[in-house]
Short mmCIF file of C-alpha atoms in Angstrom, two decimals:
data_model
loop_
_atom_site.label_atom_id
_atom_site.label_comp_id
_atom_site.label_asym_id
_atom_site.label_seq_id
_atom_site.Cartn_x
_atom_site.Cartn_y
_atom_site.Cartn_z
CA UNK A 222 -1.35 2.45 -9.56
CA UNK A 223 1.30 0.48 -7.71
CA UNK A 224 0.06 -3.08 -8.20
CA UNK A 225 2.41 -5.38 -10.06
CA UNK A 226 0.58 -7.94 -12.14
CA UNK A 227 3.20 -10.65 -11.72
CA UNK A 228 1.47 -13.99 -11.40
CA UNK A 229 2.01 -17.32 -13.09
CA UNK A 230 -1.26 -19.25 -13.01
CA UNK A 231 -4.32 -16.99 -12.69
CA UNK A 232 -7.67 -18.77 -12.62
CA UNK A 233 -10.84 -17.55 -14.33
CA UNK A 234 -14.01 -17.94 -12.26
CA UNK A 235 -17.50 -17.13 -13.64
CA UNK A 236 -18.71 -14.20 -11.56
CA UNK A 237 -22.29 -15.46 -11.57
CA UNK A 238 -21.11 -18.51 -9.59
CA UNK A 239 -20.06 -16.89 -6.26
CA UNK A 240 -20.17 -20.27 -4.54
CA UNK A 241 -16.96 -21.04 -6.45
CA UNK A 242 -15.00 -18.00 -5.24
CA UNK A 243 -13.65 -19.53 -2.03
CA UNK A 244 -12.79 -22.79 -3.80
CA UNK A 245 -10.90 -20.86 -6.44
CA UNK A 246 -8.94 -19.02 -3.78
CA UNK A 247 -7.88 -22.36 -2.28
CA UNK A 248 -7.07 -23.97 -5.65
CA UNK A 249 -3.37 -23.10 -5.83
CA UNK A 250 -3.87 -20.28 -8.31
CA UNK A 251 -1.83 -17.16 -7.59
CA UNK A 252 -4.52 -14.73 -8.81
CA UNK A 253 -8.26 -14.88 -9.36
CA UNK A 254 -9.93 -13.44 -12.45
CA UNK A 255 -13.64 -12.95 -11.79
CA UNK A 256 -15.20 -13.19 -15.23
CA UNK A 257 -18.09 -11.03 -16.38
CA UNK A 258 -17.50 -11.76 -20.07
CA UNK A 259 -17.22 -15.06 -21.96
CA UNK A 260 -18.10 -17.39 -19.06
CA UNK A 261 -21.34 -15.56 -18.28
CA UNK A 262 -24.46 -15.84 -20.48
CA UNK A 263 -26.26 -12.63 -21.39
CA UNK A 264 -29.17 -13.31 -19.08
CA UNK A 265 -26.80 -13.64 -16.10
CA UNK A 266 -24.66 -10.55 -16.70
CA UNK A 267 -26.44 -8.35 -14.16
CA UNK A 268 -26.40 -11.06 -11.49
CA UNK A 269 -22.70 -11.65 -12.13
CA UNK A 270 -21.91 -7.98 -11.66
CA UNK A 271 -23.93 -7.89 -8.43
CA UNK A 272 -22.01 -10.91 -7.11
CA UNK A 273 -18.56 -9.31 -7.45
CA UNK A 274 -16.57 -9.34 -4.22
CA UNK A 275 -13.05 -8.31 -3.28
CA UNK A 276 -12.82 -9.68 0.27
CA UNK A 277 -12.78 -13.45 -0.14
CA UNK A 278 -9.01 -13.91 -0.54
CA UNK A 279 -5.65 -12.27 0.00
CA UNK A 280 -4.67 -13.20 -3.56
CA UNK A 281 -4.81 -10.57 -6.30
CA UNK A 282 -8.38 -10.33 -7.58
CA UNK A 283 -8.98 -8.92 -11.06
CA UNK A 284 -12.21 -8.65 -13.02
CA UNK A 285 -12.61 -9.36 -16.71
CA UNK A 286 -15.18 -6.85 -17.82
CA UNK A 287 -17.27 -6.93 -20.98
CA UNK A 288 -15.68 -5.15 -23.88
CA UNK A 289 -16.07 -1.59 -25.05
CA UNK A 290 -19.22 -1.25 -27.14
CA UNK A 291 -21.17 -3.97 -25.36
CA UNK A 292 -24.31 -3.11 -23.36
CA UNK A 293 -22.62 -4.11 -20.10
CA UNK A 294 -19.27 -2.32 -20.36
CA UNK A 295 -20.12 0.93 -18.59
CA UNK A 296 -21.91 -0.83 -15.74
CA UNK A 297 -19.05 -3.29 -15.33
CA UNK A 298 -16.52 -0.48 -15.16
CA UNK A 299 -18.52 1.46 -12.58
CA UNK A 300 -18.91 -1.65 -10.41
CA UNK A 301 -15.19 -2.39 -10.54
CA UNK A 302 -14.23 1.15 -9.61
CA UNK A 303 -16.28 0.72 -6.43
CA UNK A 304 -14.21 -2.31 -5.38
CA UNK A 305 -10.68 -2.69 -4.00
CA UNK A 306 -9.41 -5.01 -6.72
CA UNK A 307 -5.96 -5.45 -8.23
CA UNK A 308 -6.87 -4.66 -11.82
CA UNK A 309 -9.12 -5.06 -14.83
CA UNK A 310 -8.85 -7.67 -17.55
CA UNK A 311 -10.06 -6.01 -20.75
CA UNK A 312 -11.00 -8.17 -23.75
CA UNK A 313 -10.23 -7.45 -27.41
CA UNK A 314 -7.91 -4.60 -26.53
CA UNK A 315 -7.09 -2.24 -29.40
CA UNK A 316 -5.88 1.33 -29.65
CA UNK A 317 -8.34 4.10 -30.33
CA UNK A 318 -10.49 6.69 -28.63
CA UNK A 319 -12.36 4.01 -26.67
CA UNK A 320 -9.13 2.77 -25.13
CA UNK A 321 -7.95 6.30 -24.35
CA UNK A 322 -11.27 7.01 -22.63
CA UNK A 323 -11.00 3.82 -20.58
CA UNK A 324 -7.44 4.63 -19.52
CA UNK A 325 -8.49 8.12 -18.52
CA UNK A 326 -11.46 6.85 -16.51
CA UNK A 327 -9.17 4.65 -14.45
CA UNK A 328 -7.07 7.71 -13.58
CA UNK A 329 -4.27 5.57 -12.18
CA UNK A 330 -6.59 3.65 -9.85
CA UNK A 331 -5.89 0.15 -11.18
CA UNK A 332 -3.87 -1.41 -14.01
CA UNK A 333 -5.19 -3.22 -17.04
CA UNK A 334 -4.36 -6.71 -18.25
CA UNK A 335 -4.85 -6.13 -21.97
CA UNK A 336 -6.17 -9.22 -23.75
CA UNK A 337 -4.87 -9.31 -27.32
CA UNK A 338 -7.53 -11.22 -29.25
CA UNK A 339 -7.69 -9.66 -32.73
CA UNK A 340 -5.44 -8.90 -35.67
CA UNK A 341 -5.75 -5.18 -34.92
CA UNK A 342 -4.92 -5.78 -31.29
CA UNK A 343 -1.75 -7.61 -32.26
CA UNK A 344 -0.70 -4.76 -34.55
CA UNK A 345 -1.36 -2.34 -31.67
CA UNK A 346 0.34 -4.47 -29.00
CA UNK A 347 3.63 -2.58 -28.90
CA UNK A 348 1.85 0.75 -28.48
CA UNK A 349 -0.64 -0.63 -25.96
CA UNK A 350 2.15 -2.06 -23.82
CA UNK A 351 3.77 1.37 -23.58
CA UNK A 352 0.70 2.95 -21.95
CA UNK A 353 1.05 3.38 -18.17
CA UNK A 354 -2.52 2.10 -17.77
CA UNK A 355 -1.52 -1.29 -19.17
CA UNK A 356 0.22 -3.41 -16.58
CA UNK A 357 0.52 -6.59 -18.62
CA UNK A 358 -0.42 -8.16 -21.94
CA UNK A 359 -2.23 -11.48 -22.27
CA UNK A 360 -2.99 -13.60 -25.32
CA UNK A 361 -6.59 -14.48 -26.09
CA UNK A 362 -5.44 -17.10 -28.55
CA UNK A 363 -8.80 -18.76 -29.26
CA UNK A 364 -10.50 -15.47 -30.10
CA UNK A 365 -7.45 -14.47 -32.12
CA UNK A 366 -7.72 -17.60 -34.23
CA UNK A 367 -11.42 -16.94 -34.76
CA UNK A 368 -10.63 -13.42 -35.95
CA UNK A 369 -7.98 -14.59 -38.41
CA UNK A 370 -9.62 -17.86 -39.42
CA UNK A 371 -6.44 -19.75 -38.62
CA UNK A 372 -5.83 -23.00 -36.79
CA UNK A 373 -5.16 -23.00 -33.04
CA UNK A 374 -1.75 -24.65 -33.39
CA UNK A 375 1.69 -23.71 -32.17
CA UNK A 376 2.91 -23.18 -35.71
CA UNK A 377 0.03 -20.87 -36.64
CA UNK A 378 0.43 -18.82 -33.46
CA UNK A 379 4.23 -18.61 -33.42
CA UNK A 380 4.43 -15.08 -34.86
CA UNK A 381 1.68 -13.71 -32.60
CA UNK A 382 3.21 -15.16 -29.46
CA UNK A 383 6.65 -13.84 -30.40
CA UNK A 384 5.22 -10.36 -30.98
CA UNK A 385 3.56 -10.26 -27.56
CA UNK A 386 6.77 -11.30 -25.82
CA UNK A 387 8.70 -8.66 -27.74
CA UNK A 388 6.09 -5.94 -27.11
CA UNK A 389 6.17 -6.65 -23.38
CA UNK A 390 9.96 -6.59 -23.24
CA UNK A 391 10.23 -3.34 -25.19
CA UNK A 392 7.77 -1.71 -22.77
CA UNK A 393 9.59 -3.14 -19.73
CA UNK A 394 6.38 -4.83 -18.62
CA UNK A 395 6.11 -8.32 -17.07
CA UNK A 396 6.31 -11.14 -19.60
CA UNK A 397 2.85 -11.76 -21.07
CA UNK A 398 0.32 -14.39 -20.09
CA UNK A 399 -0.36 -17.12 -22.63
CA UNK A 400 -3.90 -18.10 -23.59
CA UNK A 401 -5.90 -20.98 -22.23
CA UNK A 402 -5.72 -24.65 -23.11
CA UNK A 403 -9.31 -25.70 -23.74
CA UNK A 404 -8.87 -29.27 -22.50
CA UNK A 405 -9.86 -29.69 -18.86
CA UNK A 406 -8.75 -33.29 -18.39
CA UNK A 407 -5.47 -33.61 -20.31
CA UNK A 408 -2.87 -32.50 -17.78
CA UNK A 409 -0.03 -33.59 -20.09
CA UNK A 410 -1.30 -31.27 -22.82
CA UNK A 411 -1.67 -28.35 -20.41
CA UNK A 412 1.85 -28.92 -19.13
CA UNK A 413 3.22 -29.18 -22.68
CA UNK A 414 1.43 -25.99 -23.72
CA UNK A 415 2.75 -24.21 -20.64
CA UNK A 416 6.26 -25.46 -21.40
CA UNK A 417 5.99 -24.15 -24.95
CA UNK A 418 4.86 -20.75 -23.66
CA UNK A 419 7.69 -20.69 -21.14
CA UNK A 420 10.25 -21.47 -23.83
CA UNK A 421 8.88 -18.62 -25.96
CA UNK A 422 9.32 -16.11 -23.14
CA UNK A 423 5.85 -15.93 -21.60
CA UNK A 424 5.58 -15.38 -17.87
CA UNK A 425 2.44 -17.38 -17.13
CA UNK A 426 -0.65 -18.99 -18.57
CA UNK A 427 -4.37 -18.39 -18.10
CA UNK A 428 -6.26 -21.23 -16.41
CA UNK A 429 -9.95 -22.03 -16.77
CA UNK A 430 -10.17 -24.92 -14.29
CA UNK A 431 -8.40 -25.71 -11.00
CA UNK A 432 -7.15 -28.98 -12.50
CA UNK A 433 -4.95 -26.98 -14.87
CA UNK A 434 -3.01 -25.06 -12.23
CA UNK A 435 -0.53 -27.74 -11.18
CA UNK A 436 0.20 -28.59 -14.81
CA UNK A 437 0.81 -24.94 -15.67
CA UNK A 438 3.20 -24.57 -12.75
CA UNK A 439 5.05 -27.71 -13.79
CA UNK A 440 5.36 -26.43 -17.36
CA UNK A 441 7.00 -23.22 -16.19
CA UNK A 442 9.31 -24.93 -13.73
CA UNK A 443 12.82 -25.49 -15.15
CA UNK A 444 13.69 -29.15 -15.36
CA UNK A 445 16.24 -30.64 -12.98
CA UNK A 446 18.63 -30.98 -15.92
CA UNK A 447 18.27 -27.26 -16.68
CA UNK A 448 18.77 -26.33 -13.04
CA UNK A 449 21.84 -28.60 -12.79
CA UNK A 450 23.26 -27.00 -15.95
CA UNK A 451 22.68 -23.54 -14.51
CA UNK A 452 24.47 -24.45 -11.28
CA UNK A 453 27.47 -25.79 -13.24
CA UNK A 454 27.59 -22.60 -15.29
CA UNK A 455 27.56 -20.35 -12.25
CA UNK A 456 30.22 -22.47 -10.55
CA UNK A 457 32.57 -22.09 -13.53
CA UNK A 458 34.00 -18.72 -12.50
CA UNK A 459 34.35 -15.55 -14.51
CA UNK A 460 35.48 -14.79 -18.03
CA UNK A 461 35.20 -17.03 -21.05
CA UNK A 462 35.53 -20.70 -20.08
CA UNK A 463 34.34 -24.05 -21.41
CA UNK A 464 31.62 -26.03 -19.62
CA UNK A 465 30.32 -29.31 -21.00
CA UNK A 466 32.23 -28.63 -24.20
CA UNK A 467 30.57 -25.26 -24.82
CA UNK A 468 31.83 -21.71 -24.36
CA UNK A 469 30.48 -19.84 -21.38
CA UNK A 470 30.57 -16.07 -21.02
CA UNK A 471 28.42 -13.46 -19.30
CA UNK A 472 25.30 -13.82 -21.49
CA UNK A 473 25.29 -17.55 -20.76
CA UNK A 474 25.66 -16.86 -17.05
CA UNK A 475 22.76 -14.41 -17.22
CA UNK A 476 20.61 -17.18 -18.69
CA UNK A 477 21.74 -19.55 -15.92
CA UNK A 478 20.82 -17.03 -13.24
CA UNK A 479 17.41 -16.54 -14.83
CA UNK A 480 16.77 -20.31 -14.80
CA UNK A 481 17.58 -20.57 -11.10
CA UNK A 482 15.45 -17.53 -10.26
CA UNK A 483 12.56 -19.06 -12.18
CA UNK A 484 13.01 -22.36 -10.38
CA UNK A 485 12.93 -20.67 -6.99
CA UNK A 486 10.04 -18.33 -7.72
CA UNK A 487 7.86 -21.04 -9.29
CA UNK A 488 8.39 -23.35 -6.34
CA UNK A 489 7.72 -20.56 -3.83
CA UNK A 490 4.54 -19.21 -5.45
#
């Protein structure tokens, strides 16, 4: 299971709309999530599964399957195991015998992006992230709010987002993916949400429309002021010195290096 699930702006595509697959691959997304779950009505589930393909792009292709306990889960899993895809996206991920059975059935063949969408899932996040089968955590923030009955605001979700970043770091997994922004037309909001996620330590954000991709990338790109600051820090030499009236030592330089790496990787991807 050697795939690394390191992407910034993955795009969900309803699997029952195969005419959209090629367009999605050309959208600027850096991974494609073919969706068998929320984006597909019950009457189209079988057609969506039959339409799955793995050969329409060189980008990582993952499939969001229907959750454990649904009528479609076993069929979805069998179909995915017959494909050469980069991983599974599993909704409402929680610990338990169902998860252990799923991990065992994969037998190292492909990693899981574990969607944390419930209170129990959040409590389990640190343990889930430690499992070898889990390659990355992602936040299903809208479902999470529905489970808790809380508002979908930055303040209400602060603790949950912080926990997912911490769980990922403790498990030495890639920084988690933030949940979607529901607005399809407000690029400024998408960029602001992506910026907030970036500042909290997330490593990317789920996209539900091609129009969101550029805004997500912009939100994760360090500003020119940040990049200029980082260059000044790294040009200041070694030891404890003052730059712009503030003390600089090795932890500050580590932050500066991270900013420049992020700037380069975001522009290149």
